C-alpha atoms as a PDB file:
ATOM      1  CA  LEU A   1     -72.206  14.952 -57.158  1.00  0.00           C
ATOM      2  CA  VAL A   2     -72.768  11.534 -56.347  1.00  0.00           C
ATOM      3  CA  LEU A   3     -69.687  10.286 -58.137  1.00  0.00           C
ATOM      4  CA  ALA A   4     -67.260  12.676 -57.073  1.00  0.00           C
ATOM      5  CA  SER A   5     -68.160  12.921 -53.214  1.00  0.00           C
ATOM      6  CA  LEU A   6     -68.078   9.167 -53.061  1.00  0.00           C
ATOM      7  CA  LEU A   7     -64.749   8.759 -54.938  1.00  0.00           C
ATOM      8  CA  LEU A   8     -63.490  11.320 -52.913  1.00  0.00           C
ATOM      9  CA  LEU A   9     -64.422   9.740 -49.515  1.00  0.00           C
ATOM     10  CA  PHE A  10     -63.310   6.570 -50.581  1.00  0.00           C
ATOM     11  CA  GLY A  11     -59.971   7.788 -51.817  1.00  0.00           C
ATOM     12  CA  VAL A  12     -59.171   9.722 -48.358  1.00  0.00           C
ATOM     13  CA  TYR A  13     -60.006   6.998 -46.230  1.00  0.00           C
ATOM     14  CA  SER A  14     -57.921   4.589 -48.409  1.00  0.00           C
ATOM     15  CA  LEU A  15     -55.054   7.231 -48.390  1.00  0.00           C
ATOM     16  CA  TYR A  16     -55.222   6.630 -44.494  1.00  0.00           C
ATOM     17  CA  ALA A  17     -55.151   3.436 -44.494  1.00  0.00           C
ATOM     18  CA  LEU A  18     -53.170   2.086 -47.371  1.00  0.00           C
ATOM     19  CA  VAL A  19     -50.458   5.317 -47.632  1.00  0.00           C
ATOM     20  CA  LEU A  20     -50.362   7.509 -44.779  1.00  0.00           C
ATOM     21  CA  ILE A  21     -50.424   5.218 -41.881  1.00  0.00           C
ATOM     22  CA  PRO A  22     -47.631   2.917 -43.195  1.00  0.00           C
ATOM     23  CA  ALA A  23     -45.407   5.695 -44.434  1.00  0.00           C
ATOM     24  CA  TRP A  24     -46.118   8.342 -41.283  1.00  0.00           C
ATOM     25  CA  GLY A  25     -48.144   6.612 -38.849  1.00  0.00           C
ATOM     26  CA  ASN A  26     -46.637   6.984 -35.366  1.00  0.00           C
ATOM     27  CA  PRO A  27     -47.755   5.910 -31.439  1.00  0.00           C
ATOM     28  CA  ALA A  28     -46.517   9.019 -30.283  1.00  0.00           C
ATOM     29  CA  HIS A  29     -50.182  10.483 -31.840  1.00  0.00           C
ATOM     30  CA  VAL A  30     -52.514   8.755 -30.185  1.00  0.00           C
ATOM     31  CA  ALA A  31     -55.854   9.929 -32.104  1.00  0.00           C
ATOM     32  CA  GLY A  32     -55.408   8.643 -35.569  1.00  0.00           C
ATOM     33  CA  LEU A  33     -51.674   7.966 -35.319  1.00  0.00           C
ATOM     34  CA  LEU A  34     -51.111  11.294 -37.303  1.00  0.00           C
ATOM     35  CA  PRO A  35     -50.119  14.659 -36.345  1.00  0.00           C
ATOM     36  CA  THR A  36     -53.653  16.665 -35.001  1.00  0.00           C
ATOM     37  CA  ARG A  37     -52.976  19.259 -38.104  1.00  0.00           C
ATOM     38  CA  VAL A  38     -53.383  16.091 -40.583  1.00  0.00           C
ATOM     39  CA  MET A  39     -56.019  14.515 -39.074  1.00  0.00           C
ATOM     40  CA  GLN A  40     -58.004  17.966 -38.955  1.00  0.00           C
ATOM     41  CA  ARG A  41     -57.481  18.487 -42.587  1.00  0.00           C
ATOM     42  CA  LEU A  42     -58.659  14.704 -43.358  1.00  0.00           C
ATOM     43  CA  ASN A  43     -61.621  15.305 -41.359  1.00  0.00           C
ATOM     44  CA  LEU A  44     -62.641  18.360 -42.907  1.00  0.00           C
ATOM     45  CA  ILE A  45     -62.557  16.903 -45.979  1.00  0.00           C
ATOM     46  CA  VAL A  46     -64.801  14.285 -45.103  1.00  0.00           C
ATOM     47  CA  THR A  47     -67.049  16.271 -43.349  1.00  0.00           C
ATOM     48  CA  LEU A  48     -67.718  18.330 -46.423  1.00  0.00           C
ATOM     49  CA  ALA A  49     -67.541  15.021 -48.978  1.00  0.00           C
ATOM     50  CA  LEU A  50     -70.179  13.434 -46.616  1.00  0.00           C
ATOM     51  CA  GLY A  51     -72.524  16.641 -46.981  1.00  0.00           C
ATOM     52  CA  VAL A  52     -72.287  16.746 -50.426  1.00  0.00           C
ATOM     53  CA  ALA A  53     -72.886  12.846 -51.064  1.00  0.00           C
ATOM     54  CA  PHE A  54     -76.011  12.964 -49.175  1.00  0.00           C
ATOM     55  CA  VAL A  55     -77.005  16.332 -51.283  1.00  0.00           C
ATOM     56  CA  GLY A  56     -76.221  14.619 -54.353  1.00  0.00           C
ATOM     57  CA  ASN A  57     -77.867  11.236 -53.645  1.00  0.00           C
ATOM     58  CA  GLY A  58     -80.968  13.409 -52.937  1.00  0.00           C
ATOM     59  CA  LEU A  59     -80.667  14.967 -56.130  1.00  0.00           C
ATOM     60  CA  ALA A  60     -80.071  11.781 -57.857  1.00  0.00           C
ATOM     61  CA  LEU A  61     -83.176  10.511 -56.330  1.00  0.00           C
ATOM     62  CA  LEU A  62     -85.291  13.514 -57.580  1.00  0.00           C
ATOM     63  CA  GLN A  63     -83.767  13.359 -60.721  1.00  0.00           C
ATOM     64  CA  GLN A  64     -84.274   9.579 -61.421  1.00  0.00           C
ATOM     65  CA  THR A  65     -87.810  10.039 -60.418  1.00  0.00           C
ATOM     66  CA  MET A  66     -88.412  13.034 -62.615  1.00  0.00           C
ATOM     67  CA  VAL A  67     -87.278  10.576 -65.698  1.00  0.00           C
ATOM     68  CA  PHE A  68     -89.085   7.416 -64.758  1.00  0.00           C
ATOM     69  CA  TYR A  69     -92.599   9.689 -64.704  1.00  0.00           C
ATOM     70  CA  GLY A  70     -91.561  12.440 -67.030  1.00  0.00           C
ATOM     71  CA  VAL A  71     -92.466  15.160 -64.675  1.00  0.00           C
ATOM     72  CA  ASP A  72     -90.938  18.022 -63.109  1.00  0.00           C
ATOM     73  CA  ALA A  73     -89.503  18.435 -59.565  1.00  0.00           C
ATOM     74  CA  GLY A  74     -92.367  20.085 -58.129  1.00  0.00           C
ATOM     75  CA  THR A  75     -94.599  17.200 -59.218  1.00  0.00           C
ATOM     76  CA  THR A  76     -92.192  14.522 -58.368  1.00  0.00           C
ATOM     77  CA  ILE A  77     -92.228  15.673 -54.510  1.00  0.00           C
ATOM     78  CA  SER A  78     -95.666  16.774 -54.165  1.00  0.00           C
ATOM     79  CA  SER A  79     -97.431  13.732 -56.070  1.00  0.00           C
ATOM     80  CA  GLY A  80     -95.523  11.073 -53.851  1.00  0.00           C
ATOM     81  CA  PHE A  81     -93.857   9.356 -56.872  1.00  0.00           C
ATOM     82  CA  ILE A  82     -90.185   9.779 -55.409  1.00  0.00           C
ATOM     83  CA  GLN A  83     -91.363   7.328 -52.735  1.00  0.00           C
ATOM     84  CA  ILE A  84     -93.208   4.981 -55.012  1.00  0.00           C
ATOM     85  CA  VAL A  85     -89.442   4.772 -56.904  1.00  0.00           C
ATOM     86  CA  ARG A  86     -87.699   4.224 -53.426  1.00  0.00           C
ATOM     87  CA  SER A  87     -89.652   1.313 -52.514  1.00  0.00           C
ATOM     88  CA  SER A  88     -90.668  -0.302 -55.839  1.00  0.00           C
ATOM     89  CA  THR A  89     -87.838  -0.004 -58.136  1.00  0.00           C
ATOM     90  CA  ARG A  90     -84.104  -1.403 -58.245  1.00  0.00           C
ATOM     91  CA  PHE A  91     -82.880   1.706 -58.156  1.00  0.00           C
ATOM     92  CA  GLY A  92     -84.777   2.616 -55.227  1.00  0.00           C
ATOM     93  CA  ASP A  93     -83.478  -0.569 -53.334  1.00  0.00           C
ATOM     94  CA  VAL A  94     -79.908   0.274 -54.114  1.00  0.00           C
ATOM     95  CA  TRP A  95     -80.411   3.733 -53.345  1.00  0.00           C
ATOM     96  CA  ASN A  96     -81.815   3.035 -50.018  1.00  0.00           C
ATOM     97  CA  THR A  97     -78.488   0.798 -48.907  1.00  0.00           C
ATOM     98  CA  ARG A  98     -76.548   3.435 -50.340  1.00  0.00           C
ATOM     99  CA  ILE A  99     -77.710   5.625 -48.010  1.00  0.00           C
ATOM    100  CA  ALA A 100     -77.933   3.266 -45.274  1.00  0.00           C
ATOM    101  CA  PHE A 101     -74.408   2.745 -45.957  1.00  0.00           C
ATOM    102  CA  LEU A 102     -73.625   6.639 -46.065  1.00  0.00           C
ATOM    103  CA  VAL A 103     -75.632   7.172 -42.351  1.00  0.00           C
ATOM    104  CA  LEU A 104     -73.396   4.226 -40.887  1.00  0.00           C
ATOM    105  CA  ALA A 105     -69.955   6.114 -42.328  1.00  0.00           C
ATOM    106  CA  ALA A 106     -71.136   9.630 -40.885  1.00  0.00           C
ATOM    107  CA  LEU A 107     -71.658   8.047 -37.696  1.00  0.00           C
ATOM    108  CA  LEU A 108     -68.661   6.227 -37.622  1.00  0.00           C
ATOM    109  CA  HIS A 109     -67.088   9.320 -38.504  1.00  0.00           C
ATOM    110  CA  ALA A 110     -68.585  11.655 -36.027  1.00  0.00           C
ATOM    111  CA  ALA A 111     -67.887   8.356 -33.464  1.00  0.00           C
ATOM    112  CA  SER A 112     -64.031   9.028 -34.356  1.00  0.00           C
ATOM    113  CA  LEU A 113     -64.606  12.767 -33.471  1.00  0.00           C
ATOM    114  CA  TYR A 114     -66.318  12.265 -30.368  1.00  0.00           C
ATOM    115  CA  PHE A 115     -63.732   9.745 -29.551  1.00  0.00           C
ATOM    116  CA  ARG A 116     -60.739  11.492 -30.220  1.00  0.00           C
ATOM    117  CA  ALA A 117     -60.336  12.858 -26.781  1.00  0.00           C
ATOM    118  CA  SER A 118     -61.433  10.503 -24.440  1.00  0.00           C
ATOM    119  CA  GLN A 119     -60.646   7.167 -26.680  1.00  0.00           C
ATOM    120  CA  PRO A 120     -57.941   8.079 -29.267  1.00  0.00           C
ATOM    121  CA  GLN A 121     -56.903   4.656 -29.822  1.00  0.00           C
ATOM    122  CA  ASN A 122     -60.012   3.972 -31.510  1.00  0.00           C
ATOM    123  CA  VAL A 123     -59.922   6.563 -33.899  1.00  0.00           C
ATOM    124  CA  HIS A 124     -57.793   4.420 -36.045  1.00  0.00           C
ATOM    125  CA  ALA A 125     -60.370   1.572 -36.204  1.00  0.00           C
ATOM    126  CA  PHE A 126     -63.079   3.614 -36.881  1.00  0.00           C
ATOM    127  CA  TRP A 127     -60.999   5.101 -40.020  1.00  0.00           C
ATOM    128  CA  ILE A 128     -60.273   1.477 -41.441  1.00  0.00           C
ATOM    129  CA  ALA A 129     -63.756   0.581 -40.767  1.00  0.00           C
ATOM    130  CA  ASN A 130     -65.196   3.630 -43.102  1.00  0.00           C
ATOM    131  CA  ALA A 131     -62.419   2.706 -45.520  1.00  0.00           C
ATOM    132  CA  TRP A 132     -64.215  -1.094 -46.235  1.00  0.00           C
ATOM    133  CA  LEU A 133     -67.773   0.756 -45.588  1.00  0.00           C
ATOM    134  CA  LEU A 134     -66.914   3.306 -48.520  1.00  0.00           C
ATOM    135  CA  GLY A 135     -65.711   0.694 -51.043  1.00  0.00           C
ATOM    136  CA  MET A 136     -69.237  -1.151 -50.483  1.00  0.00           C
ATOM    137  CA  VAL A 137     -70.879   1.943 -51.206  1.00  0.00           C
ATOM    138  CA  LEU A 138     -68.935   2.074 -54.426  1.00  0.00           C
ATOM    139  CA  GLY A 139     -70.165  -1.107 -55.361  1.00  0.00           C
ATOM    140  CA  SER A 140     -73.606   0.209 -55.172  1.00  0.00           C
ATOM    141  CA  LEU A 141     -72.690   2.600 -57.890  1.00  0.00           C
ATOM    142  CA  SER A 142     -71.553  -0.346 -59.988  1.00  0.00           C
ATOM    143  CA  LEU A 143     -75.115  -2.338 -59.334  1.00  0.00           C
ATOM    144  CA  THR A 144     -77.330   0.724 -61.081  1.00  0.00           C
ATOM    145  CA  SER A 145     -74.509   1.675 -63.576  1.00  0.00           C
ATOM    146  CA  HIS A 146     -74.103   0.720 -67.291  1.00  0.00           C
ATOM    147  CA  ALA A 147     -72.648  -3.029 -66.473  1.00  0.00           C
ATOM    148  CA  ALA A 148     -75.426  -3.602 -64.843  1.00  0.00           C
ATOM    149  CA  GLY A 149     -77.349  -3.842 -67.893  1.00  0.00           C
ATOM    150  CA  SER A 150     -74.936  -6.470 -69.672  1.00  0.00           C
ATOM    151  CA  LEU A 151     -76.466  -9.422 -71.229  1.00  0.00           C
ATOM    152  CA  LEU A 152     -73.554 -11.753 -71.043  1.00  0.00           C
ATOM    153  CA  TRP A 153     -71.591 -12.174 -67.800  1.00  0.00           C
ATOM    154  CA  THR A 154     -73.402  -9.424 -65.505  1.00  0.00           C
ATOM    155  CA  TRP A 155     -71.766 -10.308 -62.587  1.00  0.00           C
ATOM    156  CA  LEU A 156     -68.405 -10.107 -64.447  1.00  0.00           C
ATOM    157  CA  ALA A 157     -69.371  -7.062 -65.652  1.00  0.00           C
ATOM    158  CA  VAL A 158     -70.669  -5.512 -62.163  1.00  0.00           C
ATOM    159  CA  SER A 159     -67.794  -6.381 -60.517  1.00  0.00           C
ATOM    160  CA  ASN A 160     -64.995  -4.996 -63.293  1.00  0.00           C
ATOM    161  CA  ASP A 161     -67.073  -1.981 -62.953  1.00  0.00           C
ATOM    162  CA  TRP A 162     -66.796  -1.886 -59.157  1.00  0.00           C
ATOM    163  CA  LEU A 163     -62.949  -2.654 -59.156  1.00  0.00           C
ATOM    164  CA  HIS A 164     -62.746  -0.035 -61.692  1.00  0.00           C
ATOM    165  CA  THR A 165     -64.522   2.601 -59.450  1.00  0.00           C
ATOM    166  CA  ALA A 166     -62.573   1.590 -56.552  1.00  0.00           C
ATOM    167  CA  ALA A 167     -59.245   2.111 -58.643  1.00  0.00           C
ATOM    168  CA  VAL A 168     -60.051   5.538 -59.437  1.00  0.00           C
ATOM    169  CA  GLY A 169     -60.799   6.279 -56.019  1.00  0.00           C
END
């Protein structure tokens, strides 16, 4: 859920910024520079993918806590182990940052929806900002991936993993 939703989000924002706007962008469509029907579909995809991303990240934290402590989901939640993982592990640090970036992306997307009637010229800027932001979110996946366990040239391995993930997105 996490990987699919984040790749979809990055892909939609990158498609918008790198393909649709250069090929089809038109200043006649003030809100987003694309026809309304296209922006509506893109907004629907982004909204659904953001929802799945938040649910998936919540489940990932739950699953990681279950693995760390070898307990079931109920015990993980009721015992407070989940807060220990969030605050005292590398996974938790990266997870907190990823969630903060996702909240920011959701706020930017909500702002693009809110201001599309009153300040339509800003919609494009919100979408471009989210393309960059989701690139950083994909980087957070690389920080907790197999590449981070490399004993030789860790940052090169993590960078390569991030570039590969971004290319897939």
